[in-house]
Coordinates of N, CA and C in Angstrom, one line a residue:
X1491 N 0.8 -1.2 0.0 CA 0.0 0.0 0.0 C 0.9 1.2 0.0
X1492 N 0.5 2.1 -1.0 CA 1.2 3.5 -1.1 C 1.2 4.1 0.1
X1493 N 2.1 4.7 1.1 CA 2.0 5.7 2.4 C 1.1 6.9 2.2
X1494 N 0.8 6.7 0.6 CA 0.2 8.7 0.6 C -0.9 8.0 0.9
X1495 N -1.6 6.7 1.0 CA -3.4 6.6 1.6 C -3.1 6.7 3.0
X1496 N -4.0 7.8 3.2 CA -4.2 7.9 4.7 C -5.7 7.5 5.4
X1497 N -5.2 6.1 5.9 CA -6.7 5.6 6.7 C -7.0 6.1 7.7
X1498 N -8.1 5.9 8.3 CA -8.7 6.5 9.4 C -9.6 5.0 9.9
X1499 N -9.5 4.5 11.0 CA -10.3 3.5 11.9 C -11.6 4.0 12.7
X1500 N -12.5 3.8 12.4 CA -14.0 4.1 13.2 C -14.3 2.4 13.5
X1501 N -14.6 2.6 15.0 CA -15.4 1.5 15.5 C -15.2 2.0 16.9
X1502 N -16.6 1.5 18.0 CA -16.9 1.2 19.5 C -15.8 0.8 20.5
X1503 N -14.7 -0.4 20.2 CA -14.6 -1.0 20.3 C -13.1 -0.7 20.0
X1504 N -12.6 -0.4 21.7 CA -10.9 0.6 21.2 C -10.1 -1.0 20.9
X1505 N -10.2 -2.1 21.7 CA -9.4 -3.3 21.5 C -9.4 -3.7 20.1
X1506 N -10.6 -3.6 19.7 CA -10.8 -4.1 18.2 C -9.7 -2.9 17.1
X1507 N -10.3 -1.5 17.8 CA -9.6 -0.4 17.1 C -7.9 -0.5 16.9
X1508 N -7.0 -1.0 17.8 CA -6.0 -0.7 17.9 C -5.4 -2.4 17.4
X1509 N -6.1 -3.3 17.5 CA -5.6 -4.6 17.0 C -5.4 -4.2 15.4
X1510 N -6.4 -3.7 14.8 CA -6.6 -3.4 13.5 C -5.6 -2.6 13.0
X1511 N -5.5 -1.7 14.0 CA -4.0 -0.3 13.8 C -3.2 -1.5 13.6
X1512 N -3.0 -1.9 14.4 CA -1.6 -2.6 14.6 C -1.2 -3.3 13.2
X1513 N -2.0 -4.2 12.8 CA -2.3 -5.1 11.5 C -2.0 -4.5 10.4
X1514 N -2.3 -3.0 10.5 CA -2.1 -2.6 9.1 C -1.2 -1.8 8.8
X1515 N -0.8 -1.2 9.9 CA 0.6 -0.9 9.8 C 2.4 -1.3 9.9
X1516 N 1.3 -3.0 10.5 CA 2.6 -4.3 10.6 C 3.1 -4.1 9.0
X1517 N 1.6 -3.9 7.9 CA 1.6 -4.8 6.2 C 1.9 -3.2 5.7
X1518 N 2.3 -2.3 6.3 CA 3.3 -0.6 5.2 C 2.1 0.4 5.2
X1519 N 0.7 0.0 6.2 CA -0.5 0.8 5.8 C -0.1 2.2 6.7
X1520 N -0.7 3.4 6.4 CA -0.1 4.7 6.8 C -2.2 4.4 8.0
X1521 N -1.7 4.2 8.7 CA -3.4 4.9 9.7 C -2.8 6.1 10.5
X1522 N -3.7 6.6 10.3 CA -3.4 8.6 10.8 C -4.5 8.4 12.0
X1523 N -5.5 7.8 12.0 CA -6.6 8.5 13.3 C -7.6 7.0 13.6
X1524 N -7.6 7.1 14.7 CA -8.6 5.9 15.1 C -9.5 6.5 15.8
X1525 N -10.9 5.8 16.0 CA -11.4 7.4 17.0 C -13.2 5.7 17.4
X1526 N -14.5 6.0 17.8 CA -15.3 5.8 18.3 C -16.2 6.1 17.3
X1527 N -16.6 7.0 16.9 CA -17.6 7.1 15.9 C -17.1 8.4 15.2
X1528 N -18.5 8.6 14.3 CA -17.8 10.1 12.8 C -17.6 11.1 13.9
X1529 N -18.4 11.8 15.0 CA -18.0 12.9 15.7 C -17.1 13.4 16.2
X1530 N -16.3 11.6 16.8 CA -15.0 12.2 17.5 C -14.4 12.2 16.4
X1531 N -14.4 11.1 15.0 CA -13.3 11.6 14.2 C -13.0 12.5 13.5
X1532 N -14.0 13.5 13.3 CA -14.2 14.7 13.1 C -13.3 15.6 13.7
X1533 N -13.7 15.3 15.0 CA -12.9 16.2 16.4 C -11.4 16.0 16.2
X1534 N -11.5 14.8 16.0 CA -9.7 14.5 16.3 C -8.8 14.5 15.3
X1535 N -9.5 14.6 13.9 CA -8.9 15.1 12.6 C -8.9 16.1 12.3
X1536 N -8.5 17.1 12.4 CA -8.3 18.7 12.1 C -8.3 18.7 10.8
X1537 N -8.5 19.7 10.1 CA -8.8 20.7 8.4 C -7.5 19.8 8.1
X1538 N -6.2 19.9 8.4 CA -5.2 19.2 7.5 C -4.5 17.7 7.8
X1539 N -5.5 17.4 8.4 CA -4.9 16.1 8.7 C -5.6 15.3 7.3
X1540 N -5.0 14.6 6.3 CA -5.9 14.2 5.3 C -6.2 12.8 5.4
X1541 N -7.7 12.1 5.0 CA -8.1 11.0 5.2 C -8.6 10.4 4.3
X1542 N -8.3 9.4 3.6 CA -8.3 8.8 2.1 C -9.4 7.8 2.0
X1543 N -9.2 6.8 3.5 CA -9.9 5.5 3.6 C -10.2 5.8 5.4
X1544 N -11.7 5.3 5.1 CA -12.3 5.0 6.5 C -12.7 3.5 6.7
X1545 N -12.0 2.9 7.6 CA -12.2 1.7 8.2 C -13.5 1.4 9.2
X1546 N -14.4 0.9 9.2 CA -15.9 1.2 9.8 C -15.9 -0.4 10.5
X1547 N -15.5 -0.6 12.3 CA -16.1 -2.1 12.5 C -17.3 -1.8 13.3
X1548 N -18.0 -2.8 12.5 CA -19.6 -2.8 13.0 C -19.9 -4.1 13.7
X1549 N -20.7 -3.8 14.8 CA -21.6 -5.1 15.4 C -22.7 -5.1 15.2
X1550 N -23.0 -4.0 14.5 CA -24.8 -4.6 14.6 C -24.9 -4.1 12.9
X1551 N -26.0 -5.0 12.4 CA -26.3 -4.5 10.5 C -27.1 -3.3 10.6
X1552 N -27.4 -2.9 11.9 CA -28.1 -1.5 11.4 C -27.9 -0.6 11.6
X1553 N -26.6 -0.5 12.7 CA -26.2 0.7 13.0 C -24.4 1.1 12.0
X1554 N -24.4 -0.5 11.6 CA -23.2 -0.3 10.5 C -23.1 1.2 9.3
X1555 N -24.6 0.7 8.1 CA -24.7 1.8 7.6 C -25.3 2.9 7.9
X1556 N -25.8 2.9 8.7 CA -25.6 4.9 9.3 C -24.5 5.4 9.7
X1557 N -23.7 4.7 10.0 CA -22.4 5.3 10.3 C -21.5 5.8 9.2
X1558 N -21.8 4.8 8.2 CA -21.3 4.8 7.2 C -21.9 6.1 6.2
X1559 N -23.1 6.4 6.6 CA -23.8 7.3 5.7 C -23.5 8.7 6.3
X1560 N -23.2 8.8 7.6 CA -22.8 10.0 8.1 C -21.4 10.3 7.9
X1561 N -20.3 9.1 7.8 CA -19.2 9.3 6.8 C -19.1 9.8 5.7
X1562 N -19.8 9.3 4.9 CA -19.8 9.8 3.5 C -19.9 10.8 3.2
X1563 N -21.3 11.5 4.1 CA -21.6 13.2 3.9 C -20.0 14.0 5.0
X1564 N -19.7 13.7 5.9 CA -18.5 14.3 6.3 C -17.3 14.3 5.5
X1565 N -17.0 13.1 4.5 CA -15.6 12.7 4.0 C -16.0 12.8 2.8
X1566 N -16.8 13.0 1.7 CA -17.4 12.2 0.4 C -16.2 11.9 -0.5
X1567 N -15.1 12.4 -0.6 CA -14.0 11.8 -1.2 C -13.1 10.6 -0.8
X1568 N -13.8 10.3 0.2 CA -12.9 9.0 1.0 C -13.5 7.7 0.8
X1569 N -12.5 6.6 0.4 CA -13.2 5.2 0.3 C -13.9 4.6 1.6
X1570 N -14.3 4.1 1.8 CA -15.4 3.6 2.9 C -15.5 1.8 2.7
X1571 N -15.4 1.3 4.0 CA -14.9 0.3 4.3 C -15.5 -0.4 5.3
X1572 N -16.4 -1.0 5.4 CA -17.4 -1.4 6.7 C -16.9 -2.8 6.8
X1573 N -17.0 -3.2 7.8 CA -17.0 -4.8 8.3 C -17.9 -5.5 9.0
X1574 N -18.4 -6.6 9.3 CA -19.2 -7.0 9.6 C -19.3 -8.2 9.8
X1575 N -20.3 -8.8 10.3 CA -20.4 -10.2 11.0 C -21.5 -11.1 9.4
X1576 N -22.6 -10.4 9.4 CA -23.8 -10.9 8.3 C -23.3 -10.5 7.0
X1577 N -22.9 -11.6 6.4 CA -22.6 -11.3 5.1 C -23.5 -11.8 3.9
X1578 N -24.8 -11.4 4.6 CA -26.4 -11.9 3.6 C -25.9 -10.7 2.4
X1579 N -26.8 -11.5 1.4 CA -26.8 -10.3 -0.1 C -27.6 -9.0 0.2
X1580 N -28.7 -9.0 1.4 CA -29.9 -8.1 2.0 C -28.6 -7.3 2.8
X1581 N -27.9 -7.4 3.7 CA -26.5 -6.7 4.3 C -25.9 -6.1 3.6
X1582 N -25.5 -6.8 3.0 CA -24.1 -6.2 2.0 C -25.1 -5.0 0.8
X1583 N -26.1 -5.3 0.5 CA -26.4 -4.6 -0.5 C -27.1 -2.9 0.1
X1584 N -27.4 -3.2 1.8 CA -27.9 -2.4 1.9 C -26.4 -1.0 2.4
X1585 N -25.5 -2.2 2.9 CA -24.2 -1.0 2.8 C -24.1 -0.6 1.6
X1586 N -23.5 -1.2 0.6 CA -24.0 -0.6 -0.5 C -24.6 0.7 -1.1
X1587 N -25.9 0.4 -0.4 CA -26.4 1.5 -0.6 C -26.1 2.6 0.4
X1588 N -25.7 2.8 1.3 CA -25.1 3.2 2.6 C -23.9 3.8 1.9
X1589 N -23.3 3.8 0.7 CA -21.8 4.5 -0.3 C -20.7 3.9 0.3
X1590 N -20.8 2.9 0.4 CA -19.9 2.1 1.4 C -19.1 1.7 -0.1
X1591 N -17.9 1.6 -0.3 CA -16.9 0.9 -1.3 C -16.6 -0.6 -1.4
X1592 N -16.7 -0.8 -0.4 CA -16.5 -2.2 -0.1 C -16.9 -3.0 1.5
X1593 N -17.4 -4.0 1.2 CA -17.9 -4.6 2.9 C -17.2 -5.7 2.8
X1594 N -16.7 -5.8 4.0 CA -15.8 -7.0 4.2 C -15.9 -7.6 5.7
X1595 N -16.0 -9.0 5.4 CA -15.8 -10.0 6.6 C -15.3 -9.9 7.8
X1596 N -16.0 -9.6 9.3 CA -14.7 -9.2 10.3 C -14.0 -10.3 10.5
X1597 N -14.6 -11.5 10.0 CA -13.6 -12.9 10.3 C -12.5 -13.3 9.2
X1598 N -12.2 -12.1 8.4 CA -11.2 -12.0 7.8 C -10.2 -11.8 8.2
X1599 N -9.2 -13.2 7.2 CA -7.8 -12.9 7.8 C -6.5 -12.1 7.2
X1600 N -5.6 -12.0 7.9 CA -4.8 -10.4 7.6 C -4.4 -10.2 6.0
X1601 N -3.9 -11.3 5.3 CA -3.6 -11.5 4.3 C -4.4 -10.7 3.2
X1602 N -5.8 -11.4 3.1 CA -7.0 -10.9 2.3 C -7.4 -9.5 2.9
X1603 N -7.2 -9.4 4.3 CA -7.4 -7.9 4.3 C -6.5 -7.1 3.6
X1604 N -5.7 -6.8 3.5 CA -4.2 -6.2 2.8 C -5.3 -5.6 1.6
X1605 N -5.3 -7.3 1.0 CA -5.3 -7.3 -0.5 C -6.4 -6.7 -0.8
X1606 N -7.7 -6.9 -0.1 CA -9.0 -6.1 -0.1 C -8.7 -4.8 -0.3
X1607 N -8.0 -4.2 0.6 CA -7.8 -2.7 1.2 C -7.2 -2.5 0.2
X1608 N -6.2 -2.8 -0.6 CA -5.8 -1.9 -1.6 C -6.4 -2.5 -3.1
X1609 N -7.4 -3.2 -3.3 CA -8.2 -3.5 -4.5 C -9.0 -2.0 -4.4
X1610 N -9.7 -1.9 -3.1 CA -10.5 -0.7 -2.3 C -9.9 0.1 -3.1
X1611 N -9.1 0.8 -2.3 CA -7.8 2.1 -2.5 C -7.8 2.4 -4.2
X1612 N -7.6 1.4 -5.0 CA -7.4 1.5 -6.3 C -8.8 1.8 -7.6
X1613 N -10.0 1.7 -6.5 CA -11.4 2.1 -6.9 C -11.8 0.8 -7.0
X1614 N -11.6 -0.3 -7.1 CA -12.2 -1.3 -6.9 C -13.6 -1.5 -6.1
X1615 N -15.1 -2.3 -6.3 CA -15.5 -2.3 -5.3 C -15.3 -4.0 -4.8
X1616 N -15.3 -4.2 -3.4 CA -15.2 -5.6 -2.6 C -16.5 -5.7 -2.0
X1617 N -16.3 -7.2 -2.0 CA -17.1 -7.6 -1.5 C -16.9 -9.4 -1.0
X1618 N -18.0 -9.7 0.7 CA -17.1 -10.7 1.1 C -17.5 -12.3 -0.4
X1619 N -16.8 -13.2 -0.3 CA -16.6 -14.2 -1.0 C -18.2 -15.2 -0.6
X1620 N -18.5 -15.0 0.5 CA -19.7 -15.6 0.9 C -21.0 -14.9 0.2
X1621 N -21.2 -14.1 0.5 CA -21.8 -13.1 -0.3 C -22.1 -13.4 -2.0
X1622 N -21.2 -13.7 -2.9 CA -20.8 -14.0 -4.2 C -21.8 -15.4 -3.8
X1623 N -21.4 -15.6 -3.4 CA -21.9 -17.3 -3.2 C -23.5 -17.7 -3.1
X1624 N -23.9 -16.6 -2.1 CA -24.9 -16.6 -1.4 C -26.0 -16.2 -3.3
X1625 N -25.6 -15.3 -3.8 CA -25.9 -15.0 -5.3 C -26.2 -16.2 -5.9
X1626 N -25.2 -17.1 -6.0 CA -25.7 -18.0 -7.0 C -26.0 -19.4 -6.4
X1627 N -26.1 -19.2 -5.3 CA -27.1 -20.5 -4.4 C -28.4 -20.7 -5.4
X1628 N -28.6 -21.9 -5.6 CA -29.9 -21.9 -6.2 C -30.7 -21.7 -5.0
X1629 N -31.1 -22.3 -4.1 CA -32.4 -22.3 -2.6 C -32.6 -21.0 -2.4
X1630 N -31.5 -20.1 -2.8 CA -31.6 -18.7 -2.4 C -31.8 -17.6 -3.4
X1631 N -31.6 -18.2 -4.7 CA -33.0 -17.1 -6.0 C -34.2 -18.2 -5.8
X1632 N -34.6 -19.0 -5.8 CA -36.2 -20.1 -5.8 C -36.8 -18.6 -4.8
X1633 N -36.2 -18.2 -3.6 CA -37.3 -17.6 -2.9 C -37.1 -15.9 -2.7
X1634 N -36.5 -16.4 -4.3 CA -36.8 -14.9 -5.2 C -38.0 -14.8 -6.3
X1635 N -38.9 -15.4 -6.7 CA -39.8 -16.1 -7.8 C -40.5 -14.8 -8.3
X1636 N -41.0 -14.4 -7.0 CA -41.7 -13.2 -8.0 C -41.5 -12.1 -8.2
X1637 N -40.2 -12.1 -9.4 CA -39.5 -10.8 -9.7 C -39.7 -10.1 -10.3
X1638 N -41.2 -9.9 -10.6 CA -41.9 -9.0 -11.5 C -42.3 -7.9 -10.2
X1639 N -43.0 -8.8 -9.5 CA -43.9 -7.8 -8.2 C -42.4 -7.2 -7.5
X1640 N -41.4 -7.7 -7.5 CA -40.4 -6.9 -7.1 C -39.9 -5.8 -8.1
X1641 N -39.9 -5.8 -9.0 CA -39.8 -4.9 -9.9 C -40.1 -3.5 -9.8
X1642 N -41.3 -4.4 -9.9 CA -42.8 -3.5 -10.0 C -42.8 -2.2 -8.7
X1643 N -42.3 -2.9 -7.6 CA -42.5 -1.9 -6.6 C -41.9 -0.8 -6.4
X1644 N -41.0 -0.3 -7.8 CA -40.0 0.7 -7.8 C -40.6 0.8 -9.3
X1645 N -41.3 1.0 -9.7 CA -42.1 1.3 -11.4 C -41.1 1.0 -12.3
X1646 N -40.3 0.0 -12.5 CA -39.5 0.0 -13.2 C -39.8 -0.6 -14.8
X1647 N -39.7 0.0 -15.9 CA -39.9 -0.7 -17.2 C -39.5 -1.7 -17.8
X1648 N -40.3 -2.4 -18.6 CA -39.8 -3.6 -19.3 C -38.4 -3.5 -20.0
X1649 N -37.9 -1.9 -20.3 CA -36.7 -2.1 -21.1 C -35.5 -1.6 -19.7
X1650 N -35.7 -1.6 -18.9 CA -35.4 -1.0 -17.3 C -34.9 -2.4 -16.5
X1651 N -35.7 -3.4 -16.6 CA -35.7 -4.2 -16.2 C -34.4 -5.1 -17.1
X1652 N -34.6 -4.9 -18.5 CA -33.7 -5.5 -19.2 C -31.9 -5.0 -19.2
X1653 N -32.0 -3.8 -18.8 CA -31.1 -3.2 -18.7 C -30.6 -3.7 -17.2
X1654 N -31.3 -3.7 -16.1 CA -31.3 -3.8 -15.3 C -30.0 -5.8 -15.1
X1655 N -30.9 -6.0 -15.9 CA -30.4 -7.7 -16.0 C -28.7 -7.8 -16.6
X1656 N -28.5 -7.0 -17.5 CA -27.4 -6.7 -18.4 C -26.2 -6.2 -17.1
X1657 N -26.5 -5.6 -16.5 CA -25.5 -4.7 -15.4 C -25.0 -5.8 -13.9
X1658 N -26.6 -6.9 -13.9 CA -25.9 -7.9 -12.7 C -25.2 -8.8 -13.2
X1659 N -25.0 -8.8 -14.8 CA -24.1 -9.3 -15.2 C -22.5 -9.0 -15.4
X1660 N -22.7 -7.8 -15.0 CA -21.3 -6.4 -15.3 C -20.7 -6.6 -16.9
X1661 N -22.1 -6.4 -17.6 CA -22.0 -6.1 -18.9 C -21.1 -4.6 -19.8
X1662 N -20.8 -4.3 -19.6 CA -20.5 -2.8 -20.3 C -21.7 -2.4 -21.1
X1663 N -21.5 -1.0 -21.5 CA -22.8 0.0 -22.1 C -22.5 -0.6 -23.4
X1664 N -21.6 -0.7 -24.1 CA -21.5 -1.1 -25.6 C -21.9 -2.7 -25.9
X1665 N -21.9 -3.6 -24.6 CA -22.8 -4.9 -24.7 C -23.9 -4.9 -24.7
X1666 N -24.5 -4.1 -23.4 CA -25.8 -3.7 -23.5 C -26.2 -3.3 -24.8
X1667 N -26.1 -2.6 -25.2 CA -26.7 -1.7 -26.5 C -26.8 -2.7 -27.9
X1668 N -25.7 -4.0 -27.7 CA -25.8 -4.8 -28.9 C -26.5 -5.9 -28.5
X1669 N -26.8 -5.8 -27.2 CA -28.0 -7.6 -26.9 C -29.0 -6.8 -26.9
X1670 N -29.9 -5.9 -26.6 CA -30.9 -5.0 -26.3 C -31.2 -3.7 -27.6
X1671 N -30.2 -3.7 -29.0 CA -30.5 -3.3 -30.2 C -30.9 -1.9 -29.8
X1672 N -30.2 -1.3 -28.6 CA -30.4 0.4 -28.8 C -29.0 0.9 -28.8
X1673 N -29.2 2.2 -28.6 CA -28.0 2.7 -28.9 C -27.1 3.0 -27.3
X1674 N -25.8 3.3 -27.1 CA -25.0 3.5 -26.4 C -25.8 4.4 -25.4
X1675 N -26.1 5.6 -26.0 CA -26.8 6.3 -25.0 C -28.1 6.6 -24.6
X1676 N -28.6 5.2 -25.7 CA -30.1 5.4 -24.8 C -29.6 4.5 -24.1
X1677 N -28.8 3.6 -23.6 CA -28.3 3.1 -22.7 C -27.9 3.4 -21.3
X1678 N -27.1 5.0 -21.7 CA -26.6 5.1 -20.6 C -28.3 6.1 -19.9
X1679 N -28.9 6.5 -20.7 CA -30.1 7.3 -20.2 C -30.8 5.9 -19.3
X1680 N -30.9 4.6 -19.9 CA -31.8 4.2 -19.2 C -31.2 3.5 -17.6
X1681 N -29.5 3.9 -17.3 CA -29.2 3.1 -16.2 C -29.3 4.7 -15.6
X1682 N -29.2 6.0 -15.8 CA -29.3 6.9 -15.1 C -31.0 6.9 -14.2
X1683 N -32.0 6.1 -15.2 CA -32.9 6.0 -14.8 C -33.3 5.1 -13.3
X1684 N -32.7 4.2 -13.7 CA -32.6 3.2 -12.8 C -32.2 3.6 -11.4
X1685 N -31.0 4.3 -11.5 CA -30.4 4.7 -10.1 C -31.2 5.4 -9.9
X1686 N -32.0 6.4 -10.2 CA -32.8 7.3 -9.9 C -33.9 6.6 -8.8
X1687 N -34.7 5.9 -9.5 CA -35.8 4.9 -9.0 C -35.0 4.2 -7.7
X1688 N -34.0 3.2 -8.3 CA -33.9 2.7 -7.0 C -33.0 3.6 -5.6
X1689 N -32.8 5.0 -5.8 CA -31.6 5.5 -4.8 C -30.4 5.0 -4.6
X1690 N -29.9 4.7 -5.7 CA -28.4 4.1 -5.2 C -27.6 4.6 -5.8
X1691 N -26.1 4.4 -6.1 CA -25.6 6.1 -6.5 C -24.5 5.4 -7.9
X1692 N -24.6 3.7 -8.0 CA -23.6 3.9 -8.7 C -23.9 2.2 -9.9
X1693 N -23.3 1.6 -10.5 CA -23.5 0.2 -11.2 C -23.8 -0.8 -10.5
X1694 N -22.6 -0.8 -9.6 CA -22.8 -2.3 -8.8 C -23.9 -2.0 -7.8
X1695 N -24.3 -0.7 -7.1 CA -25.3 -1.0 -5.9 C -26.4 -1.7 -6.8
X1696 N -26.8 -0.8 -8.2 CA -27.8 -1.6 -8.5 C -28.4 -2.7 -9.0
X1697 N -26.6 -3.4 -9.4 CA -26.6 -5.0 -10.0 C -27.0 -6.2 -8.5
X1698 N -26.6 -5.3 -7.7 CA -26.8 -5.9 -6.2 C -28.1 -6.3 -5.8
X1699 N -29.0 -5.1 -6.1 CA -30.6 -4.6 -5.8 C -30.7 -5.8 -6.5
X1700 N -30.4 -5.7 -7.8 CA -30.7 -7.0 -9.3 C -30.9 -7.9 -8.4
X1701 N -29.5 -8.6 -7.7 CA -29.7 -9.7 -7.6 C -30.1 -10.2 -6.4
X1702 N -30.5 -8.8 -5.5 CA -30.8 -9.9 -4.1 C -32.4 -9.4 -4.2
X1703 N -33.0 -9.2 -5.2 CA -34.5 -9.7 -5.7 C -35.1 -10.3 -6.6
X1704 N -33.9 -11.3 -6.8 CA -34.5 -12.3 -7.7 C -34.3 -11.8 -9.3
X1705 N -34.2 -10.5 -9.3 CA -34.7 -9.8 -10.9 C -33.6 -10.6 -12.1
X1706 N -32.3 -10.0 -11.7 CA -31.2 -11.3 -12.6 C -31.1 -12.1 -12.7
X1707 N -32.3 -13.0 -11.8 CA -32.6 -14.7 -12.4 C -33.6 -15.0 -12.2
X1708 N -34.2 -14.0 -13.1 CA -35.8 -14.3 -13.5 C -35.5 -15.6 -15.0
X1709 N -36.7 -15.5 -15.4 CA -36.9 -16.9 -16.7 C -36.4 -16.1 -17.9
X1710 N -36.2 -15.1 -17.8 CA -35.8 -14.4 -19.2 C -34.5 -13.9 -19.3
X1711 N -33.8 -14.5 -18.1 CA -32.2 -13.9 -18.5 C -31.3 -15.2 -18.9
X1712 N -31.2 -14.6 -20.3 CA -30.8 -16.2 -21.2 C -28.9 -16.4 -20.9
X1713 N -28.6 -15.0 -20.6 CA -27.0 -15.6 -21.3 C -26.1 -15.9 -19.3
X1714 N -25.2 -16.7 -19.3 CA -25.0 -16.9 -18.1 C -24.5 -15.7 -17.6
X1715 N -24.1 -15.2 -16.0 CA -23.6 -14.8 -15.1 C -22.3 -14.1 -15.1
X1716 N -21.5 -13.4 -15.5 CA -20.3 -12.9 -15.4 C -20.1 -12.2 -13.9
X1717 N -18.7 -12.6 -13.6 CA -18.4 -11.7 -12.4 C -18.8 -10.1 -12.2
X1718 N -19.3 -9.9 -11.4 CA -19.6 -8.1 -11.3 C -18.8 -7.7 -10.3
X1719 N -18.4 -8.2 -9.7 CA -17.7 -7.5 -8.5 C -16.5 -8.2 -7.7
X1720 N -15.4 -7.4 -7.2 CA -14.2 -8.1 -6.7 C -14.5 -9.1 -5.5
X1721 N -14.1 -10.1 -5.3 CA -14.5 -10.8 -3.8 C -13.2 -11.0 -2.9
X1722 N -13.5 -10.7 -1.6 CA -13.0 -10.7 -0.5 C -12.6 -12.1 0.1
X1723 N -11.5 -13.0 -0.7 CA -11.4 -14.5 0.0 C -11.8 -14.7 1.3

């Protein structure tokens, strides 16, 4: 890891806090501030202290992304980094939505952390390996079935929806545009659409939404599954 990222550690939990310092600064990582929550790290990071990556450990799935959402609006140029215990597709996707960069396993070990944190760092988005998995369980789309009425509850269009299917596959716009016979930018008009409806801010939150409602493996998505996102061993 380059020294010019400057992380920052948020979590409750100073033992956990400072185990973590320790770990990443054993592997060349530059941590500038550890702190309890965004207020004190606010407090404790002055105008020039600069902060690149925030480290977020969470115990509970619901107070994870708020924390995270109150980072964002304090830091919005900084990668965001949650950890966590539940690594359901409904979790992960709702950090996600929370502008979180990547969620990762707290029962991850130091190695994969490293390698996560600077996939992160390099714009990458992460995500844990269980998670990935949890996606293509078959028992776990079956009691996704009715992916129209899930659709539906966000008014989304039949060419919206197809679009929609194209992106949980991490298609590119110039794929899209040649399985779906429009053009490049009525392409990109119709994923601008999409974020809009569903509130999420970027590709993968929405290929996420795709897939932890069944919608990317409904009966009409003919071509197989391509990786969309980095995974967290």
């Amino acid at each position: 890891m380059s020294p010019d990222v400057h992380i920052a550690i948020v979590g409750k939990n100073e033992i956990v806090r400072e185990g973590l310092r320790r770990i990443l600064v054993e592997r060349g990582f530059g941590v500038v501030e550890t702190a309890a929550g965004c207020a004190e790290l606010r407090a404790a990071a002055n105008d020039h202290c600069q902060i690149d990556m925030i480290i977020v450990d969470s115990q509970s799935t619901i107070e994870g992304p708020g924390v995270c959402r109150s980072l964002r609006e304090a830091y919005p140029d900084a990668r965001i980094v949650l950890m966590g215990e539940d690594c359901s597709v409904r979790t992960t996707s709702e950090a996600m939505s929370a502008g979180v960069d990547g969620y990762l396993a707290r029962q991850i070990s130091c190695e994969p952390l490293a390698r996560s944190l600077e996939l992160i760092a390099s714009g990458e988005k992460v995500v844990p390996s269980q998670t990935v998995a949890a996606m293509m369980a078959t028992d776990w789309r079956s009691a996704s079935d009715d992916w129209m009425a899930n659709a539906g509850d966000v008014h989304l269009s039949a060419r919206e929806i197809g679009v929609l299917r194209c992106l949980s596959r991490g298609d590119a716009n110039k794929l899209i545009s040649r399985e779906l016979a429009i053009t490049e930018a009525t392409v990109k008009v119709h994923i601008k659409a999409i974020m809009r409806k569903l509130s999420v801010l970027n590709r993968t939150q929405a290929a996420i939404w795709a897939v932890s409602r069944g919608i990317a493996q409904s009966p009409y998505m003919h071509r197989p599954a391509a990786p969309m996102l980095q995974r967290a061993e």
